[in-house]
PDB file of C-alpha atoms in Angstrom:
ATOM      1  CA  UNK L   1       0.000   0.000   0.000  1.00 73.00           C
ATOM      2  CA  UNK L   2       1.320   3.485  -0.956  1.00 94.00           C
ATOM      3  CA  UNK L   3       0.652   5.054   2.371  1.00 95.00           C
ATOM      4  CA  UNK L   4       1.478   8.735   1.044  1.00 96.00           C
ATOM      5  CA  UNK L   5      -1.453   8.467  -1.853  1.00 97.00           C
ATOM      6  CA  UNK L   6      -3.599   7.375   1.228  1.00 97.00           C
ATOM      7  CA  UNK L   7      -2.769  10.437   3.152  1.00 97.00           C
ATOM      8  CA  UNK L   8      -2.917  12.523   0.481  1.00 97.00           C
ATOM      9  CA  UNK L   9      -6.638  11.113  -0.943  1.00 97.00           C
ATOM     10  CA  UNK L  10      -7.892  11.436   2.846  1.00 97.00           C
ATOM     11  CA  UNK L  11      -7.140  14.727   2.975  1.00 97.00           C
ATOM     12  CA  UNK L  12      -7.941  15.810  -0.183  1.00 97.00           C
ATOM     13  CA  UNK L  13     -11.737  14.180   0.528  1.00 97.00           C
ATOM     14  CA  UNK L  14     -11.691  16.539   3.954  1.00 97.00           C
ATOM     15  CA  UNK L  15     -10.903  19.566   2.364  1.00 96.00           C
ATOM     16  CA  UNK L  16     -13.815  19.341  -0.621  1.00 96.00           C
ATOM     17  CA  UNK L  17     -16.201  17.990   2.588  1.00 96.00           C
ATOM     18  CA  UNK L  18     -14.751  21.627   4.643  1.00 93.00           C
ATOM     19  CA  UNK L  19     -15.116  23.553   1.604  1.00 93.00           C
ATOM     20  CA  UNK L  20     -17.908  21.659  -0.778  1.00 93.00           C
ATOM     21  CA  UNK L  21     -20.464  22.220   2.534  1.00 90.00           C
ATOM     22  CA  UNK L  22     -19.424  25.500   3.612  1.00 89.00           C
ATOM     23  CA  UNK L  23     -19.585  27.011   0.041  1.00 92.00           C
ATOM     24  CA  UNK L  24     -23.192  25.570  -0.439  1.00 92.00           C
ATOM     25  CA  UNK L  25     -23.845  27.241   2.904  1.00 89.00           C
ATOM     26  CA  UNK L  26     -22.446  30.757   2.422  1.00 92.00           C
ATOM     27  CA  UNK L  27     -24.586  30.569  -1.109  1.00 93.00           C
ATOM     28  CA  UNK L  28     -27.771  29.610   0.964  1.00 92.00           C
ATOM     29  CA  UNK L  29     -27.028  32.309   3.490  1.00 91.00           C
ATOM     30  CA  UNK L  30     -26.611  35.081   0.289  1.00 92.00           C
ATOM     31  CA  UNK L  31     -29.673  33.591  -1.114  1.00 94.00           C
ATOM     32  CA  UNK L  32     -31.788  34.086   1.827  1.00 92.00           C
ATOM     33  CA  UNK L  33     -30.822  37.393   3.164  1.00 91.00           C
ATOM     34  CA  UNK L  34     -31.218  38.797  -0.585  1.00 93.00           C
ATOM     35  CA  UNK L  35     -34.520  37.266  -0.205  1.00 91.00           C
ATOM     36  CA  UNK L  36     -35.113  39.834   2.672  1.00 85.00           C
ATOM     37  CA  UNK L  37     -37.111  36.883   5.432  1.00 89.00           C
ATOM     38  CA  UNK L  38     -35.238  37.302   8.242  1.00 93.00           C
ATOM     39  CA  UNK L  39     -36.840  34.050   9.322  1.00 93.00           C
ATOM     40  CA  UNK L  40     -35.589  32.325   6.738  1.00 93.00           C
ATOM     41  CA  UNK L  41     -31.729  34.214   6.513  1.00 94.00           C
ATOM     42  CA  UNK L  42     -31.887  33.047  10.526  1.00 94.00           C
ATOM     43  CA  UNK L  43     -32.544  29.281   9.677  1.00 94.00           C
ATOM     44  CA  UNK L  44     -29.882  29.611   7.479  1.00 92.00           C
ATOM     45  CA  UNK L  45     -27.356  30.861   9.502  1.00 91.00           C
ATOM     46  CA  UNK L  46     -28.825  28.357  12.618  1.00 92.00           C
ATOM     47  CA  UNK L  47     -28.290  25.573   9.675  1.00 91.00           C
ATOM     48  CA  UNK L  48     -24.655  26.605   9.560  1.00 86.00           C
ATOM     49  CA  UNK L  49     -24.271  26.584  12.680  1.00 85.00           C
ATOM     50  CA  UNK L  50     -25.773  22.760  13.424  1.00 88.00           C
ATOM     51  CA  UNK L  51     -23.046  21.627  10.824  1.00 89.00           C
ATOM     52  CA  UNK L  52     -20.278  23.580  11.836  1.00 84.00           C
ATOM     53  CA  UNK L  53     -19.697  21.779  14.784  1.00 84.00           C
ATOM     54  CA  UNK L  54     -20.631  18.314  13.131  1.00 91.00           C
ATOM     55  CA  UNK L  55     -19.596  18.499   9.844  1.00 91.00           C
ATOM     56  CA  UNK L  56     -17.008  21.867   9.144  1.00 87.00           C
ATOM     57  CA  UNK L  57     -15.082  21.671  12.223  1.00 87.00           C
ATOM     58  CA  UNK L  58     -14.351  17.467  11.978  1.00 92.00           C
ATOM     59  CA  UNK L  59     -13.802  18.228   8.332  1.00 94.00           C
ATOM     60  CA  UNK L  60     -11.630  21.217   8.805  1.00 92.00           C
ATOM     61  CA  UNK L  61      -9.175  19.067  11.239  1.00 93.00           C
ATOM     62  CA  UNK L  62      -9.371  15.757   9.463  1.00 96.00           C
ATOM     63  CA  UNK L  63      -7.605  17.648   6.609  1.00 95.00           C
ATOM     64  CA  UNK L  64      -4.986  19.400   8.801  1.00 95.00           C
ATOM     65  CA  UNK L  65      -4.162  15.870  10.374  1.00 96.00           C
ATOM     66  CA  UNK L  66      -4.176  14.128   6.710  1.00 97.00           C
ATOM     67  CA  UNK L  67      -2.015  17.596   5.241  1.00 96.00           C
ATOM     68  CA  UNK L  68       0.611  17.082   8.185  1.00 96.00           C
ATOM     69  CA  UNK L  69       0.958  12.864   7.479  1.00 98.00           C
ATOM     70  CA  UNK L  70       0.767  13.877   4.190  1.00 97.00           C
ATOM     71  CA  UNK L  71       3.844  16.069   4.134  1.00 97.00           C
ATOM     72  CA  UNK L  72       5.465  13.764   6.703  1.00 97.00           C
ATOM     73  CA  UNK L  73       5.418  10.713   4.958  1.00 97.00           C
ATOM     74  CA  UNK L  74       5.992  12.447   1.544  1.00 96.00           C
ATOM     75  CA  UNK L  75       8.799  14.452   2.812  1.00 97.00           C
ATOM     76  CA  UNK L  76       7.263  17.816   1.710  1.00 97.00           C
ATOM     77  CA  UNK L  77       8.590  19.956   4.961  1.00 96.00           C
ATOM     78  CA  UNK L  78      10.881  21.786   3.392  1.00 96.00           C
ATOM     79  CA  UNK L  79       8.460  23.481   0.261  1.00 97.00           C
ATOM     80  CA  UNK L  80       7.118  26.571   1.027  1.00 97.00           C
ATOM     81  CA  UNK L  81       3.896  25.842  -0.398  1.00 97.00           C
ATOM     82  CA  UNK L  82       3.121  22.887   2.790  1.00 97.00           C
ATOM     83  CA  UNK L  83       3.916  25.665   5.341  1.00 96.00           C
ATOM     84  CA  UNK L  84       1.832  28.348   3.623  1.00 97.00           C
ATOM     85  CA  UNK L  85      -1.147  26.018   3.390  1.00 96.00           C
ATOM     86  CA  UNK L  86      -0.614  24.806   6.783  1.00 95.00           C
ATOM     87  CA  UNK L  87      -0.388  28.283   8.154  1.00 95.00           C
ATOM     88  CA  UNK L  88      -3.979  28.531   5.781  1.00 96.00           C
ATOM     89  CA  UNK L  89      -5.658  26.154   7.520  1.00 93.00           C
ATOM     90  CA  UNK L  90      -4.616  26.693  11.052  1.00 91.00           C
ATOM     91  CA  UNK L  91      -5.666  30.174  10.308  1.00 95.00           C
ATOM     92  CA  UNK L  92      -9.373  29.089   8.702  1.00 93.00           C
ATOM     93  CA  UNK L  93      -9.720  26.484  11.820  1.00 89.00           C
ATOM     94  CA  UNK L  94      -8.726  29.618  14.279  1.00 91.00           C
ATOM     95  CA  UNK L  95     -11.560  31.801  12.632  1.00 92.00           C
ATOM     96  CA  UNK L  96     -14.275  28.862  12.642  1.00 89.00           C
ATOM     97  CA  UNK L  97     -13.344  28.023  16.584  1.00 87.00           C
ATOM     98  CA  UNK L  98     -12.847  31.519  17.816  1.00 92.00           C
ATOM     99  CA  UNK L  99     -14.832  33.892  15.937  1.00 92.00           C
ATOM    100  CA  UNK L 100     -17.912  32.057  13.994  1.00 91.00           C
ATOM    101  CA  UNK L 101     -18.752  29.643  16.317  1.00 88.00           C
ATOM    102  CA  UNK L 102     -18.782  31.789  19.598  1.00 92.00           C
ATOM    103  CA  UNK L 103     -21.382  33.855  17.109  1.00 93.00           C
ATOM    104  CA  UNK L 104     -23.257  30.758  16.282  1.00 92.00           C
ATOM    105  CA  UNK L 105     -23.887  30.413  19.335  1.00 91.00           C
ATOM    106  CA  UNK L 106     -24.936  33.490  20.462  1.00 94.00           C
ATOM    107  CA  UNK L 107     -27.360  33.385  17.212  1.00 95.00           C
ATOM    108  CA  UNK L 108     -28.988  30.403  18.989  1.00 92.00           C
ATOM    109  CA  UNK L 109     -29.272  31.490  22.371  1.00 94.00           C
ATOM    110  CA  UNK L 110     -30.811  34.809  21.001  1.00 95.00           C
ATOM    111  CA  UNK L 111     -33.106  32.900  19.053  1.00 95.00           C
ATOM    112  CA  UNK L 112     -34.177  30.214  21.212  1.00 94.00           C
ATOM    113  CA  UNK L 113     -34.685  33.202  24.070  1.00 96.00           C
ATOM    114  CA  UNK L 114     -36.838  35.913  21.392  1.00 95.00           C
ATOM    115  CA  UNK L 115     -36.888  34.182  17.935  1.00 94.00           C
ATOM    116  CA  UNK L 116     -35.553  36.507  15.035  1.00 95.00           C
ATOM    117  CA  UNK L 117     -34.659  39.674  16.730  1.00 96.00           C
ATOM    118  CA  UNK L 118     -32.895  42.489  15.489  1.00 95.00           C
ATOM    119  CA  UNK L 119     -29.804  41.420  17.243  1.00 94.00           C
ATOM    120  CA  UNK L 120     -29.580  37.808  16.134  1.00 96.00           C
ATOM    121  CA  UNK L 121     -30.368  38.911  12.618  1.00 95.00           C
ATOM    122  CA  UNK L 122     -27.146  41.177  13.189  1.00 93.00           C
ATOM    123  CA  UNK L 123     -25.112  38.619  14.144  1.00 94.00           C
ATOM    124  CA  UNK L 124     -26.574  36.532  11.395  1.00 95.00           C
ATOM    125  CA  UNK L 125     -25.360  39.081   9.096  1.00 93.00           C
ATOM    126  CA  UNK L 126     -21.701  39.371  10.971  1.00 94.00           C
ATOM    127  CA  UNK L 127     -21.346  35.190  10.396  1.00 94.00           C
ATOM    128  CA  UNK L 128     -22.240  35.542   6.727  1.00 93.00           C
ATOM    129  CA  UNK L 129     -20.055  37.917   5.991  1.00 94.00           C
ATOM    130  CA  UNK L 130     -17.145  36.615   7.658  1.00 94.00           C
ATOM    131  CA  UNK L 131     -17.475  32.949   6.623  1.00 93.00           C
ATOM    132  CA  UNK L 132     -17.306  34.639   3.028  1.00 94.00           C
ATOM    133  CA  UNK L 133     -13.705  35.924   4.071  1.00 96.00           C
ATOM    134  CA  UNK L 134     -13.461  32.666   5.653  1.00 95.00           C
ATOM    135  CA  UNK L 135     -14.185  31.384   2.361  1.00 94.00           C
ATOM    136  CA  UNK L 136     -11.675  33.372   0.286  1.00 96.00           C
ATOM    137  CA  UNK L 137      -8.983  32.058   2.778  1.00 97.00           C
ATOM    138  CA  UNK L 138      -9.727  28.593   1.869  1.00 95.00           C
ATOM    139  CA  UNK L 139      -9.760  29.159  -1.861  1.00 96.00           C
ATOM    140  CA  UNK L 140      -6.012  30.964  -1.557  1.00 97.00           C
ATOM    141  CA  UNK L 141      -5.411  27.723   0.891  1.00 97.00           C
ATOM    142  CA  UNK L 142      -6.221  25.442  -2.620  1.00 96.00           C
ATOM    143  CA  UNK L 143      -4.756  27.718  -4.800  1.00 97.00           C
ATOM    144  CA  UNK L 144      -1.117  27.329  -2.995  1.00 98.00           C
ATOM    145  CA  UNK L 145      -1.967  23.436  -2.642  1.00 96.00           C
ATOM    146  CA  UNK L 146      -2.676  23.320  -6.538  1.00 96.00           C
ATOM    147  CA  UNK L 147       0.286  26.019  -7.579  1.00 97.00           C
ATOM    148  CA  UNK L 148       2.547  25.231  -5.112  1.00 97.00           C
ATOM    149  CA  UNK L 149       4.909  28.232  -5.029  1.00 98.00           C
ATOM    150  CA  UNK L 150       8.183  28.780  -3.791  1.00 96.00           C
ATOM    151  CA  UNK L 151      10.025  31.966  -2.923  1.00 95.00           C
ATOM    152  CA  UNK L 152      10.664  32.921  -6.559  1.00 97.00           C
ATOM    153  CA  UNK L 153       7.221  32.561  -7.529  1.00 97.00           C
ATOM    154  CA  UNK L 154       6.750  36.184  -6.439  1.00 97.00           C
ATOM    155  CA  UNK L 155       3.888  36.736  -8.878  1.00 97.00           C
ATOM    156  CA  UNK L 156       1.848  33.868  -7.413  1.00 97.00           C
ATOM    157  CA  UNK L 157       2.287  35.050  -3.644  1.00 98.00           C
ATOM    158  CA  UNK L 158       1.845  38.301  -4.640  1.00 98.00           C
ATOM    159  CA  UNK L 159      -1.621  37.777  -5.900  1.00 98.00           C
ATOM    160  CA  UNK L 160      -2.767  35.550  -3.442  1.00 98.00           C
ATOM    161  CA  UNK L 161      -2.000  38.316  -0.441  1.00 98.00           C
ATOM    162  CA  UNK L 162      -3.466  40.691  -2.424  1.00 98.00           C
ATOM    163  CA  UNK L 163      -6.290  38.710  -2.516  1.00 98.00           C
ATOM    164  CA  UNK L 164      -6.532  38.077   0.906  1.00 97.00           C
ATOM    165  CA  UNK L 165      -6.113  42.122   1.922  1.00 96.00           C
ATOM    166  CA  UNK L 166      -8.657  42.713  -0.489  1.00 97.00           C
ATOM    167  CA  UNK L 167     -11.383  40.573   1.137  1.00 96.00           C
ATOM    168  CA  UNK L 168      -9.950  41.220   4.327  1.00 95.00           C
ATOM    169  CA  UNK L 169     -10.825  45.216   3.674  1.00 95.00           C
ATOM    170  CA  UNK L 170     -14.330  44.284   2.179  1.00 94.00           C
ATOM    171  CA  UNK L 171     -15.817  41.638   4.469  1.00 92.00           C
ATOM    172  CA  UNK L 172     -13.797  41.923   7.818  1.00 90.00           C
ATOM    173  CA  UNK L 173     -12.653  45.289   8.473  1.00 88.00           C
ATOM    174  CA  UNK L 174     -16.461  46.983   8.378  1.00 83.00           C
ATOM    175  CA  UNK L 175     -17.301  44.015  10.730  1.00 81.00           C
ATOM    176  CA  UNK L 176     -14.709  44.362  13.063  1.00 76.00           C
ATOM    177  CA  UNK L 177     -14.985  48.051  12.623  1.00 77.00           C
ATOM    178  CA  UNK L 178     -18.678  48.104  13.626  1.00 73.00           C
ATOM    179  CA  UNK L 179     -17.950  46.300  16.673  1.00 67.00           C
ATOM    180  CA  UNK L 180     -14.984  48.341  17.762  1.00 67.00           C
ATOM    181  CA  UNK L 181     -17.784  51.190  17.537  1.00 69.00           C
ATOM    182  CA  UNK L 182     -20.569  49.567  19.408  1.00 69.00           C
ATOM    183  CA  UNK L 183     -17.349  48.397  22.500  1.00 62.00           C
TER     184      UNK L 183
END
């Protein structure tokens, strides 16, 4: 058995669970709060919540663990492209864990205390438009996975931070922003 083709299917099949589910999500979540029902946008964003912790969150570490055995066994350390897309991941895991799902949960207790209220539609709104940061991350995460650069690749790593500032600037500094206003 080729253990490193193992490794590297397992955690290829992790990622497109992580990132198949929480792209169908995010589209869901656009969907319904362009559809102005709050109810609905709230379900949504409740939805994403249920599967973060059972589906996003197992996903999201099954393909660190498979990335690191991965690289391990196929020797990969020392290409820049491993440690970007770990430092990717661990970044997109810190988000889910420390940001969205402290939200999610607020979202629940708000709406299991006073149904849709102003509030947990705001925080709705706050997890919907960071998970589409959240997003971007992971697509820059498969981009470096696919294109693998290495310090002379300047063009590649140049676009992919611009990239990153860039939805950085449009979906997390007005949220972060807002909140640093409200504190």
């Amino acid at each position: 058995m080729d253990w490193y083709a193992l490794l590297k299917f397992l955690h290829v099949v992790s990622a497109v669970i992580w990132i198949g589910g929480a792209f169908v999500m995010i589209m869901l979540g656009v969907k319904a709060d362009r559809g102005k029902d709050d109810a609905e946008f709230v379900g949504v964003v409740r939805q994403v919540a249920w599967a973060g912790e059972r589906i996003y969150v197992p996903a999201s570490i099954s393909t660190l663990i498979f990335g690191v055995a991965t690289a391990t066994v196929g020797g990969l350390w020392s290409n820049l492209w491993v440690i970007l897309g770990l430092v990717g991941v661990a970044a997109t895991i810190t988000l889910g864990v420390a940001v969205l799902t402290p939200r999610a949960k607020k979202v629940e207790t708000g709406f299991q205390a006073g149904g849709v209220t102003p509030a947990v539609l705001a925080t709705s709104r706050e997890i919907l438009t960071i998970a589409k940061f959240d997003a971007v991350l992971l697509f820059v995460v498969i981009a470096d996975m696919v294109l693998k650069p290495e310090t002379n690749d300047w063009a590649i790593l140049t676009v992919m931070v611009i990239v990153l500032l860039a939805a950085a600037a449009v979906w997390l500094t007005p949220v972060f922003r807002k909140r640093a206003a409200i504190a």
